[in-house]
Amino acid sequence: MKITYFGQSAFQIKTGKTTILIDPFLTGNKHTKVDPFDLNPEYILLTHAHQDHTGDSFDIARRTGATIITQTDYAQYINDILPEARGCHAEGINFGGTFSADDFSVKLYPAWHTDARMVGNALVPVGVAAGMALTIEDKLIYDTGDTALFSDLKLVARKHPVDLALICIGGHFTMDADDALVAADFLQAKHVIPTHYNTFPAIQADPQKFVEHLPVGVGIIPDFDKEFDF
């Protein structure tokens, strides 16, 4: 498969048949120069409803017809209520549930994080933040989403060590780099890409220092916007 990291928590994964976007916060993301109009996914995966994750999702989905996969309550909110998502379609799964497509599947796991949007003048929950386990080409990719460190991350690797973990390191709104090292161990991660750092002043972190504290060969810091094989 081919993977592109756009910075923050935004990724593109291309399989032999399918293009998947994860949390495509692109417009306003200082790490990427990609034009959202140039991306043509079949699926968009959203770990939760915060703007630095939903980003350009609805514009891309409306243009391409991509199916949005997210937690079931947020999916219903997208389909029935959210004005900016008109013309989009979301499929909802809940914790423990799996969505399967032709050449990949995604299973939903909990994340310890808030998940609310402004509805009128009120900030209200519109779902529950999640982590996502993708099985592609017999490889297990786990995206923590935004989360604190918690011990149930061990359950993700109960049957199969994680081949690639996408782990937030920025602190303040999520776990920091020290906790992320523990998360990588819980996930038995063979490879780790640090995410959710240096986009805003509150989440400054040194990804190179984080990688240096992982076992040799485990950490990966991709160049932003540059596709690599995995």
XYZ file of N, CA, C and O in Angstrom, residues 86-157:
288
model
N -24.584 18.378 4.044
C -25.658 18.038 3.116
C -25.072 17.523 1.804
O -24.120 18.084 1.274
N -25.660 16.448 1.314
C -25.139 15.826 0.111
C -24.096 14.767 0.379
O -23.583 14.154 -0.557
N -23.772 14.536 1.655
C -22.796 13.504 2.040
C -23.526 12.314 2.651
O -24.652 12.432 3.129
N -22.847 11.177 2.663
C -23.412 9.990 3.310
C -22.385 9.379 4.252
O -21.238 9.151 3.861
N -22.802 9.127 5.473
C -21.932 8.525 6.483
C -22.471 7.172 6.906
O -23.682 6.988 7.060
N -21.562 6.224 7.088
C -21.885 4.916 7.651
C -21.342 4.880 9.082
O -20.164 5.158 9.307
N -22.204 4.528 10.018
C -21.798 4.525 11.416
C -21.500 3.135 11.938
O -22.218 2.180 11.626
N -20.440 3.021 12.707
C -20.156 1.807 13.473
C -19.915 2.229 14.912
O -19.596 3.384 15.182
N -20.084 1.291 15.819
C -19.854 1.609 17.227
C -18.710 0.763 17.755
O -18.169 -0.089 17.048
N -18.315 0.985 18.973
C -17.147 0.326 19.542
C -17.287 -1.191 19.462
O -18.304 -1.755 19.865
N -16.263 -1.816 18.928
C -16.302 -3.253 18.709
C -16.832 -3.640 17.353
O -16.665 -4.780 16.912
N -17.475 -2.693 16.660
C -18.034 -2.970 15.345
C -17.009 -2.785 14.242
O -16.017 -2.064 14.394
N -17.264 -3.421 13.097
C -16.347 -3.405 11.968
C -17.095 -3.048 10.699
O -18.190 -3.572 10.445
N -16.507 -2.160 9.904
C -16.990 -1.872 8.552
C -16.041 -2.544 7.579
O -14.826 -2.363 7.655
N -16.592 -3.320 6.650
C -15.764 -4.051 5.692
C -16.055 -3.594 4.275
O -17.224 -3.469 3.872
N -14.997 -3.333 3.525
C -15.075 -3.011 2.101
C -14.353 -4.109 1.331
O -13.940 -5.117 1.905
N -14.181 -3.920 0.028
C -13.592 -4.967 -0.807
C -12.193 -5.370 -0.355
O -11.865 -6.554 -0.317
N -11.358 -4.382 -0.032
C -9.955 -4.717 0.261
C -9.435 -4.110 1.555
O -8.234 -4.008 1.757
N -10.335 -3.712 2.446
C -9.913 -3.278 3.776
C -11.100 -3.387 4.725
O -12.263 -3.475 4.310
N -10.782 -3.375 6.015
C -11.819 -3.275 7.038
C -11.340 -2.309 8.107
O -10.133 -2.085 8.270
N -12.279 -1.741 8.839
C -11.933 -0.839 9.938
C -12.805 -1.175 11.144
O -14.022 -1.305 11.023
N -12.144 -1.377 12.277
C -12.821 -1.699 13.532
C -12.675 -0.533 14.488
O -11.594 0.062 14.591
N -13.740 -0.222 15.199
C -13.749 0.943 16.075
C -13.382 0.566 17.506
O -13.903 -0.418 18.048
N -12.476 1.348 18.088
C -12.063 1.197 19.480
C -12.289 2.523 20.215
O -12.285 3.595 19.601
N -12.433 2.497 21.537
C -12.589 3.746 22.279
C -11.309 4.589 22.262
O -10.200 4.081 22.093
N -11.501 5.877 22.435
C -10.423 6.815 22.720
C -10.878 7.670 23.903
O -12.075 7.936 24.041
N -9.938 8.069 24.727
C -10.271 8.950 25.850
C -10.064 10.396 25.405
O -8.957 10.920 25.420
N -11.192 11.025 24.990
C -11.124 12.368 24.436
C -12.547 12.914 24.362
O -13.508 12.141 24.232
N -12.694 14.219 24.436
C -14.015 14.822 24.281
C -14.381 14.890 22.799
O -13.531 14.739 21.921
N -15.676 15.146 22.524
C -16.126 15.183 21.132
C -17.402 16.003 21.040
O -18.507 15.470 21.139
N -17.253 17.304 20.847
C -18.415 18.182 20.815
C -18.257 19.219 19.702
O -17.141 19.515 19.262
N -19.385 19.742 19.249
C -19.416 20.813 18.246
C -20.368 21.903 18.722
O -21.257 21.651 19.535
N -20.203 23.092 18.154
C -21.166 24.158 18.414
C -22.447 23.857 17.653
O -22.432 23.657 16.434
N -23.560 23.792 18.365
C -24.881 23.639 17.768
C -25.682 24.851 18.205
O -26.058 24.961 19.381
N -25.904 25.783 17.305
C -26.458 27.070 17.687
C -25.454 27.795 18.564
O -24.306 27.994 18.183
N -25.871 28.143 19.753
C -24.982 28.818 20.706
C -24.472 27.883 21.788
O -23.888 28.340 22.775
N -24.680 26.591 21.627
C -24.305 25.629 22.667
C -23.265 24.653 22.145
O -23.275 24.256 20.976
N -22.353 24.258 23.033
C -21.377 23.222 22.718
C -21.944 21.894 23.208
O -22.134 21.699 24.406
N -22.240 20.997 22.271
C -22.904 19.746 22.645
C -22.160 18.555 22.052
O -21.590 18.638 20.960
N -22.134 17.410 22.753
C -21.524 16.199 22.192
C -22.310 15.723 20.974
O -23.540 15.762 20.960
N -21.578 15.276 19.948
C -22.239 14.761 18.738
C -21.736 13.356 18.411
O -21.803 12.905 17.279
N -21.243 12.668 19.392
C -20.713 11.330 19.204
C -19.692 11.068 20.284
O -19.652 11.765 21.305
N -18.846 10.078 20.060
C -17.796 9.719 21.005
C -16.509 9.536 20.216
O -16.504 8.888 19.169
N -15.420 10.113 20.719
C -14.136 9.991 20.031
C -13.691 8.534 19.992
O -13.976 7.758 20.903
N -12.964 8.185 18.922
C -12.613 6.784 18.708
C -11.201 6.640 18.166
O -10.612 7.578 17.625
N -10.669 5.430 18.318
C -9.509 4.976 17.582
C -9.977 3.996 16.525
O -11.075 3.428 16.623
N -9.153 3.795 15.492
C -9.571 2.948 14.378
C -8.475 1.959 14.013
O -7.317 2.355 13.813
N -8.863 0.688 13.907
C -7.944 -0.370 13.502
C -8.290 -0.793 12.082
O -9.364 -1.342 11.836
N -7.378 -0.525 11.161
C -7.578 -0.880 9.763
C -6.786 -2.133 9.428
O -5.599 -2.224 9.764
N -7.439 -3.069 8.795
C -6.762 -4.249 8.269
C -6.707 -4.116 6.757
O -7.750 -4.064 6.087
N -5.480 -4.000 6.237
C -5.254 -3.809 4.807
C -4.087 -4.704 4.395
O -3.010 -4.635 4.995
N -4.319 -5.531 3.394
C -3.255 -6.400 2.872
C -2.602 -7.205 4.003
O -1.375 -7.325 4.075
N -3.427 -7.732 4.886
C -2.973 -8.549 6.023
C -2.113 -7.777 7.017
O -1.441 -8.378 7.857
N -2.130 -6.453 6.941
C -1.420 -5.622 7.904
C -2.428 -4.873 8.769
O -3.490 -4.472 8.307
N -2.056 -4.698 10.038
C -2.910 -3.993 10.983
C -2.349 -2.594 11.225
O -1.219 -2.440 11.696
N -3.130 -1.595 10.875
C -2.772 -0.189 11.095
C -3.723 0.354 12.155
O -4.946 0.223 12.021
N -3.158 0.962 13.211
C -4.011 1.507 14.262
C -3.792 3.003 14.398
O -2.670 3.467 14.607
N -4.879 3.746 14.260
C -4.872 5.193 14.453
C -5.508 5.473 15.808
O -6.695 5.208 16.010
N -4.716 6.017 16.718
C -5.245 6.283 18.060
C -6.303 7.372 18.061
O -7.061 7.490 19.016
N -6.354 8.192 16.968
C -7.146 9.401 17.056
C -6.573 10.288 18.151
O -5.410 10.166 18.535
N -7.376 11.200 18.655
C -6.976 12.008 19.805
C -7.335 11.237 21.071
O -8.496 10.848 21.255
N -6.359 11.025 21.941
C -6.654 10.269 23.152
C -5.622 10.534 24.237
O -4.497 10.956 23.939
N -6.021 10.296 25.459
C -5.082 10.150 26.565
C -4.550 8.724 26.536
O -5.081 7.849 25.843
N -3.487 8.489 27.282
C -2.986 7.135 27.467
C -3.952 6.355 28.354
O -4.404 6.853 29.386
N -4.283 5.124 27.961
C -5.089 4.254 28.803
C -4.732 2.809 28.494
O -4.351 2.466 27.369
N -4.876 1.961 29.480
C -4.308 0.621 29.385
C -5.053 -0.287 28.417
O -4.492 -1.280 27.937
N -6.307 0.030 28.068
C -7.053 -0.832 27.157
C -6.502 -0.797 25.729
O -6.925 -1.608 24.890
N -5.563 0.082 25.451
C -4.890 0.028 24.158
C -4.235 -1.336 23.932
O -4.026 -1.752 22.785
N -3.912 -2.022 25.027
C -3.327 -3.364 24.901
C -4.254 -4.319 24.153
O -3.793 -5.269 23.510
N -5.558 -4.080 24.233
C -6.513 -4.996 23.619
C -6.451 -4.955 22.094
O -6.838 -5.924 21.430
N -5.986 -3.843 21.530
C -5.894 -3.747 20.075
C -4.970 -4.831 19.529
O -5.213 -5.414 18.470
N -3.889 -5.097 20.265
C -2.878 -6.061 19.806
C -3.069 -7.443 20.412
O -2.154 -8.262 20.390
